[in-house]
CSV table of C-alpha atoms in Angstrom, one decimal:
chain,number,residue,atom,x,y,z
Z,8,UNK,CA,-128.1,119.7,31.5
Z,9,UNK,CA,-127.1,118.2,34.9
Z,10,UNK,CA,-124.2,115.9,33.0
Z,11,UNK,CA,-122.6,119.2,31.6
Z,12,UNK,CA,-123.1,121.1,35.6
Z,13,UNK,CA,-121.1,117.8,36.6
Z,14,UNK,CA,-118.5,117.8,33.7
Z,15,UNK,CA,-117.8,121.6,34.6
Z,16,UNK,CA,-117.7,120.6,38.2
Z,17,UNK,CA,-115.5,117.9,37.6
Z,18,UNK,CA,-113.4,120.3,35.7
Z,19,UNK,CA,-113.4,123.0,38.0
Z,20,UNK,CA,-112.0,121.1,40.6
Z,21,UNK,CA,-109.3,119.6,38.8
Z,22,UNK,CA,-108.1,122.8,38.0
Z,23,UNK,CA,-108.0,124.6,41.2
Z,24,UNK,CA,-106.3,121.1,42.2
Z,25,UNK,CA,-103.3,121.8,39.3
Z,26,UNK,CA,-103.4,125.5,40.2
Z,27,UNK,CA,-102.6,124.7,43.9
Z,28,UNK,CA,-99.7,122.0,43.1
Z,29,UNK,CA,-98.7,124.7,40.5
Z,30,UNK,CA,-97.9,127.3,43.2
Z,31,UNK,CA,-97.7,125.2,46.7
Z,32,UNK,CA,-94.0,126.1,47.5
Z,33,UNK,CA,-91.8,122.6,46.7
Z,34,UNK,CA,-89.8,121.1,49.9
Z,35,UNK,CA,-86.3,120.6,48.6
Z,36,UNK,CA,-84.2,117.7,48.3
Z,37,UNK,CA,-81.6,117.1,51.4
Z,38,UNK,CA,-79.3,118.1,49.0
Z,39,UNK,CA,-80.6,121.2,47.4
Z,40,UNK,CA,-81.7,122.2,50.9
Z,41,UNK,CA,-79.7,125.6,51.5
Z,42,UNK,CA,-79.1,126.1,47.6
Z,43,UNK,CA,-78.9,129.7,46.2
Z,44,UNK,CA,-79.0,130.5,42.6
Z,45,UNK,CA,-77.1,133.9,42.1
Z,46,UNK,CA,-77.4,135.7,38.7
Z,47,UNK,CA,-76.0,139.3,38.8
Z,48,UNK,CA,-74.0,139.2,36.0
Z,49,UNK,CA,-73.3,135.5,34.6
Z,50,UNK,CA,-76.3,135.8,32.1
Z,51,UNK,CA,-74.5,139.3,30.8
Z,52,UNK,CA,-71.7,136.8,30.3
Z,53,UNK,CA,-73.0,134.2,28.1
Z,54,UNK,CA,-72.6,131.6,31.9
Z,55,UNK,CA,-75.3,130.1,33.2
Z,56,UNK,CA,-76.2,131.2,36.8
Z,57,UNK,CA,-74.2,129.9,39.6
Z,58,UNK,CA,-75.8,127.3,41.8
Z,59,UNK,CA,-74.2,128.0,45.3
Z,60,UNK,CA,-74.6,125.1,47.7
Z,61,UNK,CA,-74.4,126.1,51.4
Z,62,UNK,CA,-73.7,122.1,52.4
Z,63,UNK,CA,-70.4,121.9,50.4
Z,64,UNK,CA,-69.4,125.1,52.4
Z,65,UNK,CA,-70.8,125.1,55.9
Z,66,UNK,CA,-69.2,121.1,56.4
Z,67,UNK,CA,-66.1,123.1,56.3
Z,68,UNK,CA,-66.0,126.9,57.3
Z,69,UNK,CA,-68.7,128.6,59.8
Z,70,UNK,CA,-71.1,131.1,58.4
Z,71,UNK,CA,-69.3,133.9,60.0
Z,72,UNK,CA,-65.9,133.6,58.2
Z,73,UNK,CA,-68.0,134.0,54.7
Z,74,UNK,CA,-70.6,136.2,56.0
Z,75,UNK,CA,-68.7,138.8,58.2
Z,76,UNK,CA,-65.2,138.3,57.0
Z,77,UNK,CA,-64.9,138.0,53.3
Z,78,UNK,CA,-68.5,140.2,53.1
Z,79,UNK,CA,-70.9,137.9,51.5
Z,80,UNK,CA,-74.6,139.2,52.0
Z,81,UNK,CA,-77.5,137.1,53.5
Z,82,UNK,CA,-79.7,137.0,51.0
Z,83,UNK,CA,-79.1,135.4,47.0
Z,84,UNK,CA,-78.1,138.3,44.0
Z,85,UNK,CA,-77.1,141.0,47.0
Z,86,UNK,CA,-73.2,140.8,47.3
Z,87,UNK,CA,-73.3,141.5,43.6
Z,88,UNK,CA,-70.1,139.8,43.1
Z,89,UNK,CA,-68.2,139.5,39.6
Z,90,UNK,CA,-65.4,137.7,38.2
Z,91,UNK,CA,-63.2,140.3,38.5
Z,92,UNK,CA,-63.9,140.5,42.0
Z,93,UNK,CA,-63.0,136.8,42.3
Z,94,UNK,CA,-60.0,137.5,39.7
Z,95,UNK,CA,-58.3,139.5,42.6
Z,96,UNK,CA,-59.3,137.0,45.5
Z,97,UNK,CA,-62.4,138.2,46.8
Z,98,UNK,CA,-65.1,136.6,47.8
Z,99,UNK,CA,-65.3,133.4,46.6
Z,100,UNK,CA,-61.4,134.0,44.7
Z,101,UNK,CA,-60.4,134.0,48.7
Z,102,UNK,CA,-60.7,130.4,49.1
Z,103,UNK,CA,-60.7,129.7,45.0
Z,104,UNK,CA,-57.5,130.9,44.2
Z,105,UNK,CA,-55.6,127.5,43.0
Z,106,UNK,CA,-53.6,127.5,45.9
Z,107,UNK,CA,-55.4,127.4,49.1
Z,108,UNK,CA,-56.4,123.5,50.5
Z,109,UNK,CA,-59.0,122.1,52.8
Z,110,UNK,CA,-58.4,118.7,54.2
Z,111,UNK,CA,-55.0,118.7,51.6
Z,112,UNK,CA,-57.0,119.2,48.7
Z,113,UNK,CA,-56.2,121.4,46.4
Z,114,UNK,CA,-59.1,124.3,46.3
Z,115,UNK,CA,-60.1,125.3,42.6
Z,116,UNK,CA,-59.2,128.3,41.2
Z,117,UNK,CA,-62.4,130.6,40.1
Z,118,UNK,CA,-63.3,132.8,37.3
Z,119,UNK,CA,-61.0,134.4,34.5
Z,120,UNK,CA,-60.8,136.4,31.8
Z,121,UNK,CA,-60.2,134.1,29.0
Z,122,UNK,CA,-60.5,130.2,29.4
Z,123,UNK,CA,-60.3,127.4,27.1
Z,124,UNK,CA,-62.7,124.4,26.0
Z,125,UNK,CA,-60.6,122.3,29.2
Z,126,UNK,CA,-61.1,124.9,31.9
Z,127,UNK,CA,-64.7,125.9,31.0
Z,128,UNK,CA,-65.4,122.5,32.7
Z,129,UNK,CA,-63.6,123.9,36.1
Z,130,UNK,CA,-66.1,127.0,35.3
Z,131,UNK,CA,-69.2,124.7,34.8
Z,132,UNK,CA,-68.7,123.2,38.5
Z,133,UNK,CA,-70.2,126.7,39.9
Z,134,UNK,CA,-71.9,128.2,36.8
Z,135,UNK,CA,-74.0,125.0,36.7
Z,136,UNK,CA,-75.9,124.3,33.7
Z,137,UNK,CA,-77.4,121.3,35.0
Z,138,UNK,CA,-77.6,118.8,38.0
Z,139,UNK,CA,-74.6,117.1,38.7
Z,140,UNK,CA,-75.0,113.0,39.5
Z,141,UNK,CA,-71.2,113.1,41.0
Z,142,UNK,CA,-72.3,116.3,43.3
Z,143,UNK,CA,-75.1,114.4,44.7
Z,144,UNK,CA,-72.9,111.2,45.2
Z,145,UNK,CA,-70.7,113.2,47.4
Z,146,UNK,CA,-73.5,114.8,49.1
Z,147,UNK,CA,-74.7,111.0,50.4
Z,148,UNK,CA,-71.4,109.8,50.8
Z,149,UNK,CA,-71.1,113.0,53.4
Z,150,UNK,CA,-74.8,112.8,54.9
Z,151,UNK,CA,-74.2,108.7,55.9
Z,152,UNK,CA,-71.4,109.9,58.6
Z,153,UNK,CA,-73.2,113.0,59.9
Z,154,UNK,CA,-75.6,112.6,62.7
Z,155,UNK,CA,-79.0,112.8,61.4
Z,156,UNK,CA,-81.9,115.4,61.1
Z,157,UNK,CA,-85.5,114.8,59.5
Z,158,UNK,CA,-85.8,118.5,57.9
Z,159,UNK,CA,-83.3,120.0,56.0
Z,160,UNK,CA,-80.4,118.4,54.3
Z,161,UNK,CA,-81.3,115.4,57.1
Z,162,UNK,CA,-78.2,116.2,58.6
Z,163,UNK,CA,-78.0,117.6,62.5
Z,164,UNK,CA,-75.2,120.2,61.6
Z,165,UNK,CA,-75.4,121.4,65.4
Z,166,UNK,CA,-74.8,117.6,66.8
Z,167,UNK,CA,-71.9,117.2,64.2
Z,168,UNK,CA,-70.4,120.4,65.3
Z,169,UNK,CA,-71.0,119.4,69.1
Z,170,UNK,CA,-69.5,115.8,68.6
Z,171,UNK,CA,-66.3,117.0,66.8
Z,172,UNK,CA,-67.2,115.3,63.5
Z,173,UNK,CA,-66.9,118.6,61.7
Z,174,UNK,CA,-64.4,121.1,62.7
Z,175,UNK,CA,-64.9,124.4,61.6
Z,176,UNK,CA,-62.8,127.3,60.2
Z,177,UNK,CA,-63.3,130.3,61.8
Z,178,UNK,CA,-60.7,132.6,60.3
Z,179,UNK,CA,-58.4,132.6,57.1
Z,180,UNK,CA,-54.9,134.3,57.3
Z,181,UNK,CA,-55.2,138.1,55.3
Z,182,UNK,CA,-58.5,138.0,55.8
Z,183,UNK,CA,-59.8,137.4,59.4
Z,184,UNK,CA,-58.4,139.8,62.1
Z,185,UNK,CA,-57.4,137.9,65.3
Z,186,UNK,CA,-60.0,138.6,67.8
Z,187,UNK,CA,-60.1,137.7,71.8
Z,188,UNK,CA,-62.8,135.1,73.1
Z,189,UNK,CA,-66.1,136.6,73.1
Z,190,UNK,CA,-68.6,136.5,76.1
Z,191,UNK,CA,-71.2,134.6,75.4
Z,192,UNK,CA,-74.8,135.7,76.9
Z,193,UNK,CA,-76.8,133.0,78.7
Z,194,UNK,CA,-79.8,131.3,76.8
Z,195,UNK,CA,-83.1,132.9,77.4
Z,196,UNK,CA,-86.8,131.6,77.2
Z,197,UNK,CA,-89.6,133.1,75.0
Z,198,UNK,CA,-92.9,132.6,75.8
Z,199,UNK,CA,-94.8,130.6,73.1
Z,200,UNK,CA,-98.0,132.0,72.0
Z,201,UNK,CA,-99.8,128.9,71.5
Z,202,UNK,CA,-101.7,126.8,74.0
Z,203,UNK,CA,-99.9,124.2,75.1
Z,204,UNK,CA,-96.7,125.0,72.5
Z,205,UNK,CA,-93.4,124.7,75.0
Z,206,UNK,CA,-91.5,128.2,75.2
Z,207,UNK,CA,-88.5,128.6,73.2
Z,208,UNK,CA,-85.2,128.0,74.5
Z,209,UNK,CA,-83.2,130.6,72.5
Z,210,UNK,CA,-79.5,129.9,73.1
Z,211,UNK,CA,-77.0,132.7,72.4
Z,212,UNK,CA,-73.7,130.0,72.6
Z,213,UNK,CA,-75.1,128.0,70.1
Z,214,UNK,CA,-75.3,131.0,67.2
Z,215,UNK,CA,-72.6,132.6,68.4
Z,216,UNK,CA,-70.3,129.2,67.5
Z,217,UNK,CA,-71.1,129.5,63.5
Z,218,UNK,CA,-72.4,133.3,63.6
Z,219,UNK,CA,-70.3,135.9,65.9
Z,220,UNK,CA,-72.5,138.9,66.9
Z,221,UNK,CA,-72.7,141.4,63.8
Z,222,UNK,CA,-74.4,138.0,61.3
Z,223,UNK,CA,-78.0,139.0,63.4
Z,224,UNK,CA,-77.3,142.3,65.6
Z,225,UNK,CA,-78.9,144.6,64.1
Z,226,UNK,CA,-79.4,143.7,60.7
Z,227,UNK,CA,-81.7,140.5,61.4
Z,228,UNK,CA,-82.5,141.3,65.4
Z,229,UNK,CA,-82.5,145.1,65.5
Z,230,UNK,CA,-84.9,145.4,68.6
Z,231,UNK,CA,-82.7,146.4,72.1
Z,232,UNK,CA,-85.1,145.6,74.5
Z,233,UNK,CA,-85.5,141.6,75.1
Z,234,UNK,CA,-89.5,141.5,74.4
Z,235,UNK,CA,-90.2,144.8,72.5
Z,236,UNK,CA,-90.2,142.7,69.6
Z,237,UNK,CA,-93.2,140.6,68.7
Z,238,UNK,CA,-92.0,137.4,66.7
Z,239,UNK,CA,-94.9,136.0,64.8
Z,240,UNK,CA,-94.6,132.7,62.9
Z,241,UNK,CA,-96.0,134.7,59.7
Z,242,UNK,CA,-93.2,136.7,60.1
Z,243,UNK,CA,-90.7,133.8,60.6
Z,244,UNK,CA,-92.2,131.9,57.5
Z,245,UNK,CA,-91.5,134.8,55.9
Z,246,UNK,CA,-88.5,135.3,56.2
Z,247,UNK,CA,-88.0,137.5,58.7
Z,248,UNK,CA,-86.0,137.2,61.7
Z,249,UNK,CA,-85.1,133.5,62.7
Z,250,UNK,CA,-86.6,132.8,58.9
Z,251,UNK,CA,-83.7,134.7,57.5
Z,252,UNK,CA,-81.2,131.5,57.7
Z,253,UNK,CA,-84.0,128.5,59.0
Z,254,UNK,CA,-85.9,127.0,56.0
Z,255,UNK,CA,-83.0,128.6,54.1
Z,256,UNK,CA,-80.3,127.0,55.3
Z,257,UNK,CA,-79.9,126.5,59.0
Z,258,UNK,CA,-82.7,123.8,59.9
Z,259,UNK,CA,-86.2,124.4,58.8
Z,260,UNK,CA,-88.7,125.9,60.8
Z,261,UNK,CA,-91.0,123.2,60.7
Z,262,UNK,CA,-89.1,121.3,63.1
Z,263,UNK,CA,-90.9,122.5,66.0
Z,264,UNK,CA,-89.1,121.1,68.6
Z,265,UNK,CA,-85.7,122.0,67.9
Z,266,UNK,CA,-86.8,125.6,69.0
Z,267,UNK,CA,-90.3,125.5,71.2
Z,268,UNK,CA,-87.7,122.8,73.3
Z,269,UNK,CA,-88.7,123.7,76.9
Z,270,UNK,CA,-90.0,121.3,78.9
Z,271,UNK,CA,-94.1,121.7,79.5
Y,6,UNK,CA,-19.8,161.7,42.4
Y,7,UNK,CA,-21.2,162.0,38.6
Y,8,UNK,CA,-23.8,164.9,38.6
Y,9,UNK,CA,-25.8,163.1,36.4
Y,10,UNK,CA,-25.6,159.6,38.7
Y,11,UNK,CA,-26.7,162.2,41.5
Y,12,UNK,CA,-29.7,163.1,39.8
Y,13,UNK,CA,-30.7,159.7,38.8
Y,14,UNK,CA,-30.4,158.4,41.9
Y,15,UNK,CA,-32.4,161.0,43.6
Y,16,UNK,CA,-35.6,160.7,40.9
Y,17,UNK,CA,-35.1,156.9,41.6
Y,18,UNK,CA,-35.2,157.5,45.1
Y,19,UNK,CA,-38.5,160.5,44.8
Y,20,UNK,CA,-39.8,157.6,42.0
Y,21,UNK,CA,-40.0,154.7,44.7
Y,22,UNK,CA,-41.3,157.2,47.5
Y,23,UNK,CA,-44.2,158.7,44.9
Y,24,UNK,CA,-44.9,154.4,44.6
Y,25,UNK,CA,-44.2,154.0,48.2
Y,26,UNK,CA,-46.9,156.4,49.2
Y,27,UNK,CA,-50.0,154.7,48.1
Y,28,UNK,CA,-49.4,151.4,49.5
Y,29,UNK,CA,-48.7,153.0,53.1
Y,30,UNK,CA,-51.6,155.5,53.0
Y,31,UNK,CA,-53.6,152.0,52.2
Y,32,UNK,CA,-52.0,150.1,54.8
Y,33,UNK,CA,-52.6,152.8,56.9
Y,34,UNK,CA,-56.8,152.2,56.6
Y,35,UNK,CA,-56.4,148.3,56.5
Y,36,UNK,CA,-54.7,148.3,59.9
Y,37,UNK,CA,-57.1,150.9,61.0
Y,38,UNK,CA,-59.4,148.6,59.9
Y,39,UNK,CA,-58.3,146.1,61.1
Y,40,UNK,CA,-58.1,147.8,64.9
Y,41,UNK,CA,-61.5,149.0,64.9
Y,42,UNK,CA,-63.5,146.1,63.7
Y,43,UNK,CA,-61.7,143.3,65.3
Y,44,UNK,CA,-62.6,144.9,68.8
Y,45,UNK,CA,-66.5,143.6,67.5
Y,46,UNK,CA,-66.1,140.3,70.4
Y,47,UNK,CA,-66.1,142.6,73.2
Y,48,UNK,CA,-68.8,145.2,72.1
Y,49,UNK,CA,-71.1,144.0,74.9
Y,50,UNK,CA,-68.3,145.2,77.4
Y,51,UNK,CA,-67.4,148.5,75.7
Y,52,UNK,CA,-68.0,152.0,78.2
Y,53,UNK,CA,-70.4,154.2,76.2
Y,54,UNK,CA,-67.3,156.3,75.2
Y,55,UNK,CA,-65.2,153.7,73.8
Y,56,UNK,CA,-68.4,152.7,71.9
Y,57,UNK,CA,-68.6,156.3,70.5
Y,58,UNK,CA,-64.9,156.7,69.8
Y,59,UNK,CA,-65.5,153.5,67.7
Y,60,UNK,CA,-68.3,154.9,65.5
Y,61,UNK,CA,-66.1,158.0,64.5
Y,62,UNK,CA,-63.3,155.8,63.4
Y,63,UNK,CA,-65.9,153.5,61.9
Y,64,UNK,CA,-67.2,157.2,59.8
Y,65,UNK,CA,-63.8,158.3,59.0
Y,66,UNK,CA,-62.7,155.4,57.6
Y,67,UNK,CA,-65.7,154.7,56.0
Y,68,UNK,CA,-65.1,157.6,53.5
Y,69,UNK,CA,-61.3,156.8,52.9
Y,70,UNK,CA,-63.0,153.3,51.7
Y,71,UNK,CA,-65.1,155.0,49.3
Y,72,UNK,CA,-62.3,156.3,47.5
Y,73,UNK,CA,-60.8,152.7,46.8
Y,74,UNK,CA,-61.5,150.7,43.7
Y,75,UNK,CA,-64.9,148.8,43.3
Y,76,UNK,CA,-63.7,145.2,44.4
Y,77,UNK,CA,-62.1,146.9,47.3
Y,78,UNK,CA,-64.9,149.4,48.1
Y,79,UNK,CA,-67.4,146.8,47.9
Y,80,UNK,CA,-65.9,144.5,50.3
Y,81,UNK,CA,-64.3,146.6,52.7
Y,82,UNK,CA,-67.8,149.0,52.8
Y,83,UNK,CA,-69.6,145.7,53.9
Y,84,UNK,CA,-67.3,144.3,56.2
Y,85,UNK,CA,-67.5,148.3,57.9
Y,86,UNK,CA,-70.9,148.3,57.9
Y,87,UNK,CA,-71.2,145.3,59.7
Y,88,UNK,CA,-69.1,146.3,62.9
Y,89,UNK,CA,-70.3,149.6,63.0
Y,90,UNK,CA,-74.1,148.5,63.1
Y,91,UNK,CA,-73.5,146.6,65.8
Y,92,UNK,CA,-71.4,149.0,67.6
Y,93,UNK,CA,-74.4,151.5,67.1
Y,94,UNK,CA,-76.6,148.7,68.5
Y,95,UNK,CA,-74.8,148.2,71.2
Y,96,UNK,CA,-74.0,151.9,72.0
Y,97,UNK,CA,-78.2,152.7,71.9
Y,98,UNK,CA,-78.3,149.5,74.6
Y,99,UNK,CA,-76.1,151.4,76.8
Y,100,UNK,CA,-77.7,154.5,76.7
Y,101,UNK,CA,-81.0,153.1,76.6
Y,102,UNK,CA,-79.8,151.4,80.0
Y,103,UNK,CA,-78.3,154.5,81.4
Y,104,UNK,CA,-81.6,156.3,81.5
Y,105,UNK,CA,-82.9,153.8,83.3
């Protein structure tokens, strides 16, 4: 009787042990840090989903020019975008249109209404069926001359940005409109809620360089008054507020210090 | 002149007007567009007037947008939102300031 108690035990635990690695939320690769998955319509289409990664893009272009100026939405399946849509230069058709370059290279051209055997392996390199060896190659090749990060893609984006290793479009011609210099509040301090935690340095020049104003006012940050909001971290983990781009994309939340950074 | 030429050149002329039309009426609202949202940098410096006058453009244009095909509509409808929420939010700073 007590040998079957202990082999039920036994298998109990072992259970609960699977079920919690079933469901305990996976930390990402560096490189698959910051992927989305969008499937609106690709299915309908007899295409895979497309795997969107935001390192291939933000080494290049800030998150305002894709987010404000050709209208992309913050979160994965929202923008809703089709091929047609791309088939007369939206969204992603801005950039991948056959003709426009980045660093002289030749951008490609996306989505059509008919292709062959040949170009269904130009669609394949966003509609991806399956990991790509030569994508994650490049992704290396890039993180070695980046400063580096623990969390994330391991990569200090904001140092690389700071130190001129990657310089950033900010607007694309018929696209953006010219805008003057904006005035950048000063950096401000939240009290942290823990014992001993350092406040957080919140600093507005440092988002305003990749984000403008209208990426988190009001959509993400729609309280006025400085302090009528309560940020928890339940909240942040959860997506809301700072959560919206950090764990997603911008540096994870985890990384403590990068935010609670003033000194005790 | 040839009657005939006459009229042909004047339906050719009412012809390219009638095509004409369009494409200025929608480069009218692109460079309305274009006015309003691009004024988004200096929204923090804005009188609580000029942030009003703003919103009304932002509303008018918002329903010629609505009339445009879906690529268009979707894009453009974003991109408006965008600039007029924070020209909303930044108009409800002021006059949460001014009561102060």
């Amino acid at each position: 009787m007590k040998r079957l108690f202990l082999v039920c035990l036994i298998l109990l635990c072992g259970a609960g042990v699977l079920w919690g690695a079933g469901t305990k939320k996976k930390k990402p690769l560096p490189q698959d840090f910051g992927s989305v998955t969008i499937s609106n319509f690709s299915q309908q289409a007899g295409m895979p989903p497309v795997v969107f990664d935001h390192w291939v893009h933000r080494k290049n272009y800030t998150c305002r020019l894709c987010h404000v100026d050709i209208g992309f939405g913050m979160t994965a399946n929202s923008t809703q975008i089709r091929a047609v849509d791309n088939s007369k230069r939206f969204f992603c058709g801005v950039c991948h249109n056959g003709t426009s370059t980045m660093n002289k290279v030749k951008i490609f051209d996306a989505c059509g209404t008919s292709y062959t055997r040949e170009e269904y392996k130009r669609c394949v390199k966003c509609h991806a069926l399956e990991k790509d060896p030569a994508k994650e190659e490049a992704f290396y090749r890039f993180q070695e001359k980046m400063p580096r990060e623990t969390f994330g893609n391991g990569i200090n984006w904001e140092k690389a940005e700071e130190t001129g290793q990657l310089k950033l479009v900010d607007s694309l011609e018929g696209v953006s409109f010219k805008k003057s210099a904006m005035k950048v509040q000063k950096d401000f301090a939240l009290k942290g809620k823990v014992e001993g935690m350092p406040d957080i340095i919140f600093s507005h020049a440092k988002h305003t360089v990749w984000n403008g104003c209208e990426v988190c006012h009001p959509d993400i940050f729609v309280g006025i008054k400085k302090g009528a909001t309560k940020y928890s971290m339940i909240d942040l983990f959860d997506g809301k507020y700072c959560g919206v781009c950090h764990d997603k994309v911008a540096f994870p939340q985890s990384d403590c210090k990068r935010c609670h950074a003033k000194p005790v | 002149m040839n009657p005939l030429r006459v009229k042909g050149v004047i339906a050719a002329a009412l012809l390219a007007l009638a095509l004409a039309q369009p494409a200025r009426a929608e480069q009218a609202w692109q460079a309305t567009f274009d006015e309003t949202c691009s004024k988004s940098n200096q929204a923090m410096t804005m009188s609580v007037q000029e942030l009003r006058d703003l919103l009304a453009t932002c509303d008018a244009l918002q329903k010629v947008i609505e009339t445009q095909e879906e690529s268009v509509r979707k894009v453009y409808l974003k991109r408006l939102s965008l600039c007029r929420n924070l020209y909303a939010y930044m108009l409800e700073f002021k006059q949460s300031n001014q009561g102060k």
